[in-house]
Amino acid sequence: MAAVKPLGGWDVEKIRSDFPVLSQTVNGKPLVYLDNAASSQVPQVVIERGAKYLQEEHSNIHRGVHYLSQHATTAYEAAREKVKRFINAHDVKECIFVRGTTEGINLVAHSYGRKFINEGDEILVSQMEHHSNIIPWQQVAADRGAHVRMIPINERGEIVIDEYENLLNERTKMVAVAHVSNALGTVNPVKEMIATAHKFGVPVCVDAAQSVPHFPVDVQDLDCDFFAFSGHKMFAPTGSGVIYGKREWLDKMPPYQTGGGMIRSVSFEGTTFATIPEKFEAGTPAIAAGIGLGAAIDYINAIDFEAAAAYEHELLEYATERLAGIPGVKVIGTAAKKASVLSFTVEDVHPHDIGTILDQQGIAVRAGHHCAQPVMQFFDVPATARASFAFYNTREEVDKLADAVQKVIEVFA
Ligand SMILES: Cc1ncc(COP(=O)(O)O)c(C=O)c1O
């Protein structure tokens, strides 16, 4: 593997050389990729692992007795073991492979909801959630006659903890909260929130899509009940993702999807289901993507992830300072604890225009509501521009971003 542990600091150039996509030009300019919250880039070792699977190992898993099938099964289950260690799950069976965060949260909402949510119950969802941690709960609430109640945020984009505590009561059946907000970058105090929910016997589903790529996580330390994340935001291919759940919940929950691979026996008199994780993994999974997720975890383990997180944080602080220093720029989301994400607006310029002009400079940022419309409503903006960083971004790229934003202002002056 090309990645090294840097000496005396983060060797960003060495890290960048692991990611082939970063060395290209876009619109005649070197690519500055600042859309990592939407999807991160993939290192060569992960690309090669996927290619090796397709060239040499491709076969369906779990069912075949032949060599290739057993080989592919071993590789896929090895990836699950890597996931277990990466998030420090107690039991590998608690790690269910899904397509991504969205599917993971839908699995929990619909399966847990069918069993444990009843008429008049309440589900607490924070105001800063991505739509994929709002809508599944709204759907389940509608099906079960329950109510979704919003945990409010403040002007800095932080959860108002007093209000959260006031909302918890004997009718609460679930708390759904992001570890890190994709629209604001806020790092939520999920460990404390989980401890409070547990005093009421309420489980917590953490949307970890934006935390796992940016700092080490430990589901046992957090004591979360469910924890969802996507491979494509953590240097792995699309189509890979995980929903972790505590065994004590997963064992009691009904299957979410049904079909091949998730049964013990089927007859027209009745069907019995396999145990976890198979119970929640109907049909042929994204095998290459799952193995790729394992390779991405190997990659993260091979670099100094804590140093990466510290470097990335410095980059975020530098970018915040540079952009906030430009007259007309407003940073949206100024929480005391943030990771990766810098959302901003420019006075009298629509974020889509910002995104388009930046693209002409080879700079990829996201412009829009970031699938977090309640956040936009709270800050009374139609959209924001969002730069989101990974450990392969540089201070020079931040300077290019700031210069380009300055140009946007000049164009619209
Ligand atoms: C916080 C958060 N949750 C959920 C999602 C949905 O992830 P996916 O589209 O990979 O399912 C995203 C994607 O941007 C996100 O940022």
PDB file of C-alpha atoms in Angstrom, residues 97-389:
ATOM      1  CA  PHE A  97     -24.467  -4.744   4.831  1.00  0.00           C
ATOM      2  CA  VAL A  98     -26.782  -2.330   3.020  1.00  0.00           C
ATOM      3  CA  ARG A  99     -26.485   0.005   0.026  1.00  0.00           C
ATOM      4  CA  GLY A 100     -25.784   3.022   2.196  1.00  0.00           C
ATOM      5  CA  THR A 101     -27.016   5.223   5.011  1.00  0.00           C
ATOM      6  CA  THR A 102     -30.434   5.752   3.425  1.00  0.00           C
ATOM      7  CA  GLU A 103     -31.147   2.051   3.178  1.00  0.00           C
ATOM      8  CA  GLY A 104     -29.775   1.455   6.676  1.00  0.00           C
ATOM      9  CA  ILE A 105     -32.057   4.035   8.279  1.00  0.00           C
ATOM     10  CA  ASN A 106     -35.051   2.826   6.277  1.00  0.00           C
ATOM     11  CA  LEU A 107     -34.334  -0.702   7.494  1.00  0.00           C
ATOM     12  CA  VAL A 108     -34.336   0.404  11.130  1.00  0.00           C
ATOM     13  CA  ALA A 109     -37.327   2.723  10.797  1.00  0.00           C
ATOM     14  CA  HIS A 110     -39.569   0.198   9.094  1.00  0.00           C
ATOM     15  CA  SER A 111     -38.470  -2.933  10.939  1.00  0.00           C
ATOM     16  CA  TYR A 112     -38.177  -1.415  14.426  1.00  0.00           C
ATOM     17  CA  GLY A 113     -41.263   0.689  13.766  1.00  0.00           C
ATOM     18  CA  ARG A 114     -43.419  -2.279  12.835  1.00  0.00           C
ATOM     19  CA  LYS A 115     -42.529  -4.018  16.081  1.00  0.00           C
ATOM     20  CA  PHE A 116     -42.058  -1.254  18.633  1.00  0.00           C
ATOM     21  CA  ILE A 117     -43.894   1.913  17.514  1.00  0.00           C
ATOM     22  CA  ASN A 118     -47.598   2.210  18.239  1.00  0.00           C
ATOM     23  CA  GLU A 119     -50.374   4.770  18.168  1.00  0.00           C
ATOM     24  CA  GLY A 120     -49.576   7.928  20.116  1.00  0.00           C
ATOM     25  CA  ASP A 121     -45.839   7.128  20.349  1.00  0.00           C
ATOM     26  CA  GLU A 122     -43.227   9.766  19.564  1.00  0.00           C
ATOM     27  CA  ILE A 123     -40.038   9.746  17.521  1.00  0.00           C
ATOM     28  CA  LEU A 124     -37.545  12.554  18.156  1.00  0.00           C
ATOM     29  CA  VAL A 125     -35.647  13.766  15.098  1.00  0.00           C
ATOM     30  CA  SER A 126     -33.278  16.733  15.105  1.00  0.00           C
ATOM     31  CA  GLN A 127     -33.894  19.772  12.943  1.00  0.00           C
ATOM     32  CA  MET A 128     -30.510  19.405  11.244  1.00  0.00           C
ATOM     33  CA  GLU A 129     -31.100  15.898   9.841  1.00  0.00           C
ATOM     34  CA  HIS A 130     -30.544  14.856   6.261  1.00  0.00           C
ATOM     35  CA  HIS A 131     -33.874  13.965   4.624  1.00  0.00           C
ATOM     36  CA  SER A 132     -32.920  10.304   4.866  1.00  0.00           C
ATOM     37  CA  ASN A 133     -33.092  10.570   8.656  1.00  0.00           C
ATOM     38  CA  ILE A 134     -36.429  12.418   8.583  1.00  0.00           C
ATOM     39  CA  ILE A 135     -38.662  10.910   5.923  1.00  0.00           C
ATOM     40  CA  PRO A 136     -38.402   7.220   6.942  1.00  0.00           C
ATOM     41  CA  TRP A 137     -39.513   8.251  10.450  1.00  0.00           C
ATOM     42  CA  GLN A 138     -42.370  10.331   9.032  1.00  0.00           C
ATOM     43  CA  GLN A 139     -43.493   7.349   6.975  1.00  0.00           C
ATOM     44  CA  VAL A 140     -43.357   5.009   9.938  1.00  0.00           C
ATOM     45  CA  ALA A 141     -45.160   7.538  12.131  1.00  0.00           C
ATOM     46  CA  ALA A 142     -47.918   7.810   9.519  1.00  0.00           C
ATOM     47  CA  ASP A 143     -48.220   4.012   9.269  1.00  0.00           C
ATOM     48  CA  ARG A 144     -48.297   3.485  13.029  1.00  0.00           C
ATOM     49  CA  GLY A 145     -50.301   6.527  14.152  1.00  0.00           C
ATOM     50  CA  ALA A 146     -47.233   7.951  15.894  1.00  0.00           C
ATOM     51  CA  HIS A 147     -45.748  11.470  15.804  1.00  0.00           C
ATOM     52  CA  VAL A 148     -42.379  12.865  14.761  1.00  0.00           C
ATOM     53  CA  ARG A 149     -41.241  15.628  17.089  1.00  0.00           C
ATOM     54  CA  MET A 150     -38.446  17.973  16.118  1.00  0.00           C
ATOM     55  CA  ILE A 151     -35.423  18.575  18.347  1.00  0.00           C
ATOM     56  CA  PRO A 152     -34.627  22.253  17.648  1.00  0.00           C
ATOM     57  CA  ILE A 153     -31.272  23.820  16.798  1.00  0.00           C
ATOM     58  CA  ASN A 154     -29.868  27.241  17.695  1.00  0.00           C
ATOM     59  CA  GLU A 155     -28.391  30.035  15.553  1.00  0.00           C
ATOM     60  CA  ARG A 156     -24.960  28.381  15.566  1.00  0.00           C
ATOM     61  CA  GLY A 157     -26.478  25.168  14.235  1.00  0.00           C
ATOM     62  CA  GLU A 158     -26.204  23.181  17.469  1.00  0.00           C
ATOM     63  CA  ILE A 159     -28.862  20.999  19.043  1.00  0.00           C
ATOM     64  CA  VAL A 160     -30.589  22.738  21.958  1.00  0.00           C
ATOM     65  CA  ILE A 161     -29.902  20.083  24.568  1.00  0.00           C
ATOM     66  CA  ASP A 162     -32.355  21.424  27.169  1.00  0.00           C
ATOM     67  CA  GLU A 163     -35.152  21.201  24.610  1.00  0.00           C
ATOM     68  CA  TYR A 164     -34.074  17.686  23.685  1.00  0.00           C
ATOM     69  CA  GLU A 165     -34.241  16.609  27.304  1.00  0.00           C
ATOM     70  CA  ASN A 166     -37.673  18.198  27.686  1.00  0.00           C
ATOM     71  CA  LEU A 167     -38.970  16.313  24.651  1.00  0.00           C
ATOM     72  CA  LEU A 168     -38.049  12.878  26.028  1.00  0.00           C
ATOM     73  CA  ASN A 169     -40.921  11.177  27.822  1.00  0.00           C
ATOM     74  CA  GLU A 170     -42.576   7.793  28.293  1.00  0.00           C
ATOM     75  CA  ARG A 171     -44.153   7.989  24.807  1.00  0.00           C
ATOM     76  CA  THR A 172     -40.764   8.421  23.093  1.00  0.00           C
ATOM     77  CA  LYS A 173     -39.823   5.284  21.187  1.00  0.00           C
ATOM     78  CA  MET A 174     -36.787   6.436  19.172  1.00  0.00           C
ATOM     79  CA  VAL A 175     -34.260   9.260  18.882  1.00  0.00           C
ATOM     80  CA  ALA A 176     -32.801   9.782  15.398  1.00  0.00           C
ATOM     81  CA  VAL A 177     -29.803  12.093  15.197  1.00  0.00           C
ATOM     82  CA  ALA A 178     -26.806  12.813  12.979  1.00  0.00           C
ATOM     83  CA  HIS A 179     -23.325  12.331  14.361  1.00  0.00           C
ATOM     84  CA  VAL A 180     -22.181  15.144  12.053  1.00  0.00           C
ATOM     85  CA  SER A 181     -24.503  17.402  10.060  1.00  0.00           C
ATOM     86  CA  ASN A 182     -23.911  17.316   6.297  1.00  0.00           C
ATOM     87  CA  ALA A 183     -25.365  20.812   5.872  1.00  0.00           C
ATOM     88  CA  LEU A 184     -23.657  22.561   8.799  1.00  0.00           C
ATOM     89  CA  GLY A 185     -20.720  20.400   9.859  1.00  0.00           C
ATOM     90  CA  THR A 186     -21.891  20.364  13.478  1.00  0.00           C
ATOM     91  CA  VAL A 187     -20.541  17.453  15.520  1.00  0.00           C
ATOM     92  CA  ASN A 188     -23.400  16.532  17.818  1.00  0.00           C
ATOM     93  CA  PRO A 189     -22.829  15.338  21.394  1.00  0.00           C
ATOM     94  CA  VAL A 190     -24.341  11.973  20.537  1.00  0.00           C
ATOM     95  CA  LYS A 191     -22.717  10.075  23.407  1.00  0.00           C
ATOM     96  CA  GLU A 192     -24.368  12.365  25.950  1.00  0.00           C
ATOM     97  CA  MET A 193     -27.650  12.350  24.017  1.00  0.00           C
ATOM     98  CA  ILE A 194     -27.643   8.549  23.961  1.00  0.00           C
ATOM     99  CA  ALA A 195     -26.995   8.364  27.719  1.00  0.00           C
ATOM    100  CA  THR A 196     -29.955  10.692  28.322  1.00  0.00           C
ATOM    101  CA  ALA A 197     -32.255   8.710  25.990  1.00  0.00           C
ATOM    102  CA  HIS A 198     -31.289   5.475  27.703  1.00  0.00           C
ATOM    103  CA  LYS A 199     -32.454   6.885  31.051  1.00  0.00           C
ATOM    104  CA  PHE A 200     -35.912   6.790  29.450  1.00  0.00           C
ATOM    105  CA  GLY A 201     -35.264   3.348  27.928  1.00  0.00           C
ATOM    106  CA  VAL A 202     -35.274   4.924  24.464  1.00  0.00           C
ATOM    107  CA  PRO A 203     -32.968   3.617  21.708  1.00  0.00           C
ATOM    108  CA  VAL A 204     -30.962   5.989  19.497  1.00  0.00           C
ATOM    109  CA  CYS A 205     -30.299   5.691  15.768  1.00  0.00           C
ATOM    110  CA  VAL A 206     -27.163   7.611  14.779  1.00  0.00           C
ATOM    111  CA  ASP A 207     -26.719   8.771  11.198  1.00  0.00           C
ATOM    112  CA  ALA A 208     -22.950   8.439  10.913  1.00  0.00           C
ATOM    113  CA  ALA A 209     -22.654   9.195   7.176  1.00  0.00           C
ATOM    114  CA  GLN A 210     -20.549  12.278   7.884  1.00  0.00           C
ATOM    115  CA  SER A 211     -18.592  11.089  10.907  1.00  0.00           C
ATOM    116  CA  VAL A 212     -16.933   7.816   9.879  1.00  0.00           C
ATOM    117  CA  PRO A 213     -14.866   9.435   7.085  1.00  0.00           C
ATOM    118  CA  HIS A 214     -13.526  12.118   9.418  1.00  0.00           C
ATOM    119  CA  PHE A 215     -12.620  10.686  12.814  1.00  0.00           C
ATOM    120  CA  PRO A 216     -12.406   7.315  14.583  1.00  0.00           C
ATOM    121  CA  VAL A 217     -15.700   5.995  15.970  1.00  0.00           C
ATOM    122  CA  ASP A 218     -16.578   3.388  18.588  1.00  0.00           C
ATOM    123  CA  VAL A 219     -20.173   2.175  18.744  1.00  0.00           C
ATOM    124  CA  GLN A 220     -19.669   0.475  22.106  1.00  0.00           C
ATOM    125  CA  ASP A 221     -18.259   3.632  23.633  1.00  0.00           C
ATOM    126  CA  LEU A 222     -21.124   5.694  22.182  1.00  0.00           C
ATOM    127  CA  ASP A 223     -23.518   2.955  23.329  1.00  0.00           C
ATOM    128  CA  CYS A 224     -25.719   3.722  20.309  1.00  0.00           C
ATOM    129  CA  ASP A 225     -28.440   1.258  19.397  1.00  0.00           C
ATOM    130  CA  PHE A 226     -28.177   1.776  15.629  1.00  0.00           C
ATOM    131  CA  PHE A 227     -25.431   3.385  13.543  1.00  0.00           C
ATOM    132  CA  ALA A 228     -25.701   3.904   9.770  1.00  0.00           C
ATOM    133  CA  PHE A 229     -23.027   4.889   7.246  1.00  0.00           C
ATOM    134  CA  SER A 230     -22.193   4.817   3.530  1.00  0.00           C
ATOM    135  CA  GLY A 231     -19.058   3.391   1.911  1.00  0.00           C
ATOM    136  CA  HIS A 232     -18.937   5.993  -0.848  1.00  0.00           C
ATOM    137  CA  LYS A 233     -18.358   8.784   1.662  1.00  0.00           C
ATOM    138  CA  MET A 234     -15.422   6.903   3.217  1.00  0.00           C
ATOM    139  CA  PHE A 235     -13.228   6.151   0.193  1.00  0.00           C
ATOM    140  CA  ALA A 236     -15.112   3.002  -0.879  1.00  0.00           C
ATOM    141  CA  PRO A 237     -17.341   2.347  -3.909  1.00  0.00           C
ATOM    142  CA  THR A 238     -21.004   3.309  -4.127  1.00  0.00           C
ATOM    143  CA  GLY A 239     -23.422   0.532  -3.210  1.00  0.00           C
ATOM    144  CA  SER A 240     -21.644  -0.328   0.026  1.00  0.00           C
ATOM    145  CA  GLY A 241     -22.841   0.677   3.461  1.00  0.00           C
ATOM    146  CA  VAL A 242     -23.600  -0.620   6.915  1.00  0.00           C
ATOM    147  CA  ILE A 243     -26.325  -0.510   9.473  1.00  0.00           C
ATOM    148  CA  TYR A 244     -24.972  -1.553  12.836  1.00  0.00           C
ATOM    149  CA  GLY A 245     -27.543  -2.526  15.434  1.00  0.00           C
ATOM    150  CA  LYS A 246     -27.279  -3.933  18.917  1.00  0.00           C
ATOM    151  CA  ARG A 247     -28.088  -7.600  18.825  1.00  0.00           C
ATOM    152  CA  GLU A 248     -30.740  -7.213  21.528  1.00  0.00           C
ATOM    153  CA  TRP A 249     -32.749  -5.063  19.100  1.00  0.00           C
ATOM    154  CA  LEU A 250     -31.945  -6.790  15.809  1.00  0.00           C
ATOM    155  CA  ASP A 251     -32.926 -10.206  17.158  1.00  0.00           C
ATOM    156  CA  LYS A 252     -36.391  -8.901  18.007  1.00  0.00           C
ATOM    157  CA  MET A 253     -36.965  -6.956  14.785  1.00  0.00           C
ATOM    158  CA  PRO A 254     -38.782  -8.462  11.775  1.00  0.00           C
ATOM    159  CA  PRO A 255     -37.086  -8.681   8.353  1.00  0.00           C
ATOM    160  CA  TYR A 256     -37.165  -5.504   6.269  1.00  0.00           C
ATOM    161  CA  GLN A 257     -36.907  -7.112   2.841  1.00  0.00           C
ATOM    162  CA  THR A 258     -37.603 -10.746   2.129  1.00  0.00           C
ATOM    163  CA  GLY A 259     -36.418 -13.225  -0.495  1.00  0.00           C
ATOM    164  CA  GLY A 260     -33.369 -15.377  -1.099  1.00  0.00           C
ATOM    165  CA  GLY A 261     -30.613 -15.739   1.456  1.00  0.00           C
ATOM    166  CA  MET A 262     -32.583 -14.630   4.520  1.00  0.00           C
ATOM    167  CA  ILE A 263     -34.583 -17.744   5.379  1.00  0.00           C
ATOM    168  CA  ARG A 264     -34.234 -20.890   7.430  1.00  0.00           C
ATOM    169  CA  SER A 265     -37.048 -22.723   5.624  1.00  0.00           C
ATOM    170  CA  VAL A 266     -39.847 -21.841   3.220  1.00  0.00           C
ATOM    171  CA  SER A 267     -43.071 -23.678   2.529  1.00  0.00           C
ATOM    172  CA  PHE A 268     -46.607 -22.633   1.660  1.00  0.00           C
ATOM    173  CA  GLU A 269     -47.542 -23.434   5.235  1.00  0.00           C
ATOM    174  CA  GLY A 270     -45.101 -20.827   6.512  1.00  0.00           C
ATOM    175  CA  THR A 271     -41.585 -19.426   6.405  1.00  0.00           C
ATOM    176  CA  THR A 272     -38.960 -19.126   9.109  1.00  0.00           C
ATOM    177  CA  PHE A 273     -36.113 -16.671   8.974  1.00  0.00           C
ATOM    178  CA  ALA A 274     -32.364 -16.891   9.359  1.00  0.00           C
ATOM    179  CA  THR A 275     -30.654 -15.161  12.263  1.00  0.00           C
ATOM    180  CA  ILE A 276     -28.734 -11.873  11.912  1.00  0.00           C
ATOM    181  CA  PRO A 277     -27.104 -10.650   9.763  1.00  0.00           C
ATOM    182  CA  GLU A 278     -28.697 -12.795   7.011  1.00  0.00           C
ATOM    183  CA  LYS A 279     -32.217 -12.003   8.249  1.00  0.00           C
ATOM    184  CA  PHE A 280     -31.687  -8.433   7.007  1.00  0.00           C
ATOM    185  CA  GLU A 281     -29.749  -9.225   3.830  1.00  0.00           C
ATOM    186  CA  ALA A 282     -32.294 -10.535   1.320  1.00  0.00           C
ATOM    187  CA  GLY A 283     -31.108 -11.102  -2.235  1.00  0.00           C
ATOM    188  CA  THR A 284     -27.680 -10.869  -3.818  1.00  0.00           C
ATOM    189  CA  PRO A 285     -25.753  -8.013  -2.221  1.00  0.00           C
ATOM    190  CA  ALA A 286     -23.294  -5.562  -3.815  1.00  0.00           C
ATOM    191  CA  ILE A 287     -20.403  -7.996  -3.423  1.00  0.00           C
ATOM    192  CA  ALA A 288     -17.652  -6.009  -5.158  1.00  0.00           C
ATOM    193  CA  ALA A 289     -18.695  -2.862  -3.274  1.00  0.00           C
ATOM    194  CA  GLY A 290     -18.685  -4.681   0.076  1.00  0.00           C
ATOM    195  CA  ILE A 291     -15.212  -6.079  -0.562  1.00  0.00           C
ATOM    196  CA  GLY A 292     -14.180  -2.566  -1.652  1.00  0.00           C
ATOM    197  CA  LEU A 293     -15.457  -1.192   1.651  1.00  0.00           C
ATOM    198  CA  GLY A 294     -13.187  -3.666   3.411  1.00  0.00           C
ATOM    199  CA  ALA A 295     -10.255  -2.416   1.325  1.00  0.00           C
ATOM    200  CA  ALA A 296     -11.133   1.202   2.179  1.00  0.00           C
ATOM    201  CA  ILE A 297     -11.054   0.298   5.867  1.00  0.00           C
ATOM    202  CA  ASP A 298      -7.622  -1.281   5.340  1.00  0.00           C
ATOM    203  CA  TYR A 299      -6.539   1.974   3.733  1.00  0.00           C
ATOM    204  CA  ILE A 300      -7.823   4.093   6.620  1.00  0.00           C
ATOM    205  CA  ASN A 301      -6.131   1.756   9.095  1.00  0.00           C
ATOM    206  CA  ALA A 302      -2.832   2.070   7.217  1.00  0.00           C
ATOM    207  CA  ILE A 303      -2.712   5.849   7.427  1.00  0.00           C
ATOM    208  CA  ASP A 304      -2.594   7.632  10.763  1.00  0.00           C
ATOM    209  CA  PHE A 305      -6.332   8.381  10.958  1.00  0.00           C
ATOM    210  CA  GLU A 306      -6.029  10.530  14.074  1.00  0.00           C
ATOM    211  CA  ALA A 307      -3.365  12.656  12.369  1.00  0.00           C
ATOM    212  CA  ALA A 308      -5.614  12.812   9.288  1.00  0.00           C
ATOM    213  CA  ALA A 309      -8.496  14.058  11.426  1.00  0.00           C
ATOM    214  CA  ALA A 310      -6.312  16.697  13.086  1.00  0.00           C
ATOM    215  CA  TYR A 311      -4.983  17.870   9.712  1.00  0.00           C
ATOM    216  CA  GLU A 312      -8.462  18.032   8.235  1.00  0.00           C
ATOM    217  CA  HIS A 313      -9.684  20.028  11.198  1.00  0.00           C
ATOM    218  CA  GLU A 314      -6.905  22.584  10.742  1.00  0.00           C
ATOM    219  CA  LEU A 315      -7.886  22.836   7.093  1.00  0.00           C
ATOM    220  CA  LEU A 316     -11.513  23.479   8.032  1.00  0.00           C
ATOM    221  CA  GLU A 317     -10.485  26.200  10.489  1.00  0.00           C
ATOM    222  CA  TYR A 318      -8.213  27.812   7.905  1.00  0.00           C
ATOM    223  CA  ALA A 319     -10.959  27.715   5.256  1.00  0.00           C
ATOM    224  CA  THR A 320     -13.485  29.177   7.704  1.00  0.00           C
ATOM    225  CA  GLU A 321     -11.101  32.013   8.544  1.00  0.00           C
ATOM    226  CA  ARG A 322     -10.382  32.720   4.852  1.00  0.00           C
ATOM    227  CA  LEU A 323     -14.000  32.717   3.722  1.00  0.00           C
ATOM    228  CA  ALA A 324     -15.422  34.499   6.753  1.00  0.00           C
ATOM    229  CA  GLY A 325     -12.861  37.252   6.090  1.00  0.00           C
ATOM    230  CA  ILE A 326     -14.375  38.048   2.677  1.00  0.00           C
ATOM    231  CA  PRO A 327     -16.983  40.851   2.895  1.00  0.00           C
ATOM    232  CA  GLY A 328     -20.384  39.557   1.725  1.00  0.00           C
ATOM    233  CA  VAL A 329     -19.662  35.935   2.683  1.00  0.00           C
ATOM    234  CA  LYS A 330     -21.701  34.445   5.507  1.00  0.00           C
ATOM    235  CA  VAL A 331     -20.792  31.118   7.058  1.00  0.00           C
ATOM    236  CA  ILE A 332     -23.890  29.048   7.848  1.00  0.00           C
ATOM    237  CA  GLY A 333     -23.174  26.762  10.782  1.00  0.00           C
ATOM    238  CA  THR A 334     -20.790  28.088  13.402  1.00  0.00           C
ATOM    239  CA  ALA A 335     -21.004  25.341  16.015  1.00  0.00           C
ATOM    240  CA  ALA A 336     -18.219  25.058  18.586  1.00  0.00           C
ATOM    241  CA  LYS A 337     -17.475  21.548  17.328  1.00  0.00           C
ATOM    242  CA  LYS A 338     -17.414  20.978  13.598  1.00  0.00           C
ATOM    243  CA  ALA A 339     -16.040  18.502  11.050  1.00  0.00           C
ATOM    244  CA  SER A 340     -15.282  18.780   7.330  1.00  0.00           C
ATOM    245  CA  VAL A 341     -18.193  20.953   6.201  1.00  0.00           C
ATOM    246  CA  LEU A 342     -18.140  24.674   5.409  1.00  0.00           C
ATOM    247  CA  SER A 343     -21.520  25.972   4.228  1.00  0.00           C
ATOM    248  CA  PHE A 344     -21.718  29.583   3.122  1.00  0.00           C
ATOM    249  CA  THR A 345     -23.704  32.154   1.232  1.00  0.00           C
ATOM    250  CA  VAL A 346     -22.559  35.181  -0.736  1.00  0.00           C
ATOM    251  CA  GLU A 347     -24.696  38.294  -0.526  1.00  0.00           C
ATOM    252  CA  ASP A 348     -26.915  38.764  -3.598  1.00  0.00           C
ATOM    253  CA  VAL A 349     -25.516  35.677  -5.374  1.00  0.00           C
ATOM    254  CA  HIS A 350     -27.457  32.443  -5.699  1.00  0.00           C
ATOM    255  CA  PRO A 351     -25.450  29.416  -4.496  1.00  0.00           C
ATOM    256  CA  HIS A 352     -25.942  27.730  -7.873  1.00  0.00           C
ATOM    257  CA  ASP A 353     -24.146  30.649  -9.527  1.00  0.00           C
ATOM    258  CA  ILE A 354     -21.350  30.289  -6.986  1.00  0.00           C
ATOM    259  CA  GLY A 355     -21.093  26.577  -7.806  1.00  0.00           C
ATOM    260  CA  THR A 356     -21.049  27.220 -11.554  1.00  0.00           C
ATOM    261  CA  ILE A 357     -18.385  29.926 -11.419  1.00  0.00           C
ATOM    262  CA  LEU A 358     -16.234  27.837  -9.085  1.00  0.00           C
ATOM    263  CA  ASP A 359     -16.553  24.901 -11.473  1.00  0.00           C
ATOM    264  CA  GLN A 360     -15.097  27.055 -14.239  1.00  0.00           C
ATOM    265  CA  GLN A 361     -12.011  27.311 -12.005  1.00  0.00           C
ATOM    266  CA  GLY A 362     -11.916  23.519 -11.594  1.00  0.00           C
ATOM    267  CA  ILE A 363     -13.316  23.755  -8.060  1.00  0.00           C
ATOM    268  CA  ALA A 364     -16.021  21.230  -7.154  1.00  0.00           C
ATOM    269  CA  VAL A 365     -18.355  22.378  -4.381  1.00  0.00           C
ATOM    270  CA  ARG A 366     -21.982  21.519  -3.745  1.00  0.00           C
ATOM    271  CA  ALA A 367     -24.744  24.115  -4.105  1.00  0.00           C
ATOM    272  CA  GLY A 368     -28.283  23.459  -2.960  1.00  0.00           C
ATOM    273  CA  HIS A 369     -30.273  22.458   0.077  1.00  0.00           C
ATOM    274  CA  HIS A 370     -28.053  19.417   0.738  1.00  0.00           C
ATOM    275  CA  CYS A 371     -31.141  17.254   1.368  1.00  0.00           C
ATOM    276  CA  ALA A 372     -31.642  19.230   4.566  1.00  0.00           C
ATOM    277  CA  GLN A 373     -34.478  21.606   3.746  1.00  0.00           C
ATOM    278  CA  PRO A 374     -35.469  22.159   7.412  1.00  0.00           C
ATOM    279  CA  VAL A 375     -31.955  23.550   7.977  1.00  0.00           C
ATOM    280  CA  MET A 376     -32.391  25.950   5.055  1.00  0.00           C
ATOM    281  CA  GLN A 377     -35.786  26.990   6.451  1.00  0.00           C
ATOM    282  CA  PHE A 378     -34.265  27.618   9.885  1.00  0.00           C
ATOM    283  CA  PHE A 379     -31.509  29.844   8.467  1.00  0.00           C
ATOM    284  CA  ASP A 380     -33.975  31.417   6.039  1.00  0.00           C
ATOM    285  CA  VAL A 381     -31.879  30.717   2.953  1.00  0.00           C
ATOM    286  CA  PRO A 382     -32.996  28.864  -0.192  1.00  0.00           C
ATOM    287  CA  ALA A 383     -29.681  27.050  -0.410  1.00  0.00           C
ATOM    288  CA  THR A 384     -26.002  27.332   0.467  1.00  0.00           C
ATOM    289  CA  ALA A 385     -22.718  26.634  -1.234  1.00  0.00           C
ATOM    290  CA  ARG A 386     -20.843  23.910   0.599  1.00  0.00           C
ATOM    291  CA  ALA A 387     -17.150  23.069   0.579  1.00  0.00           C
ATOM    292  CA  SER A 388     -16.411  19.801   2.335  1.00  0.00           C
ATOM    293  CA  PHE A 389     -12.905  18.590   3.038  1.00  0.00           C
TER     294      PHE A 389
END
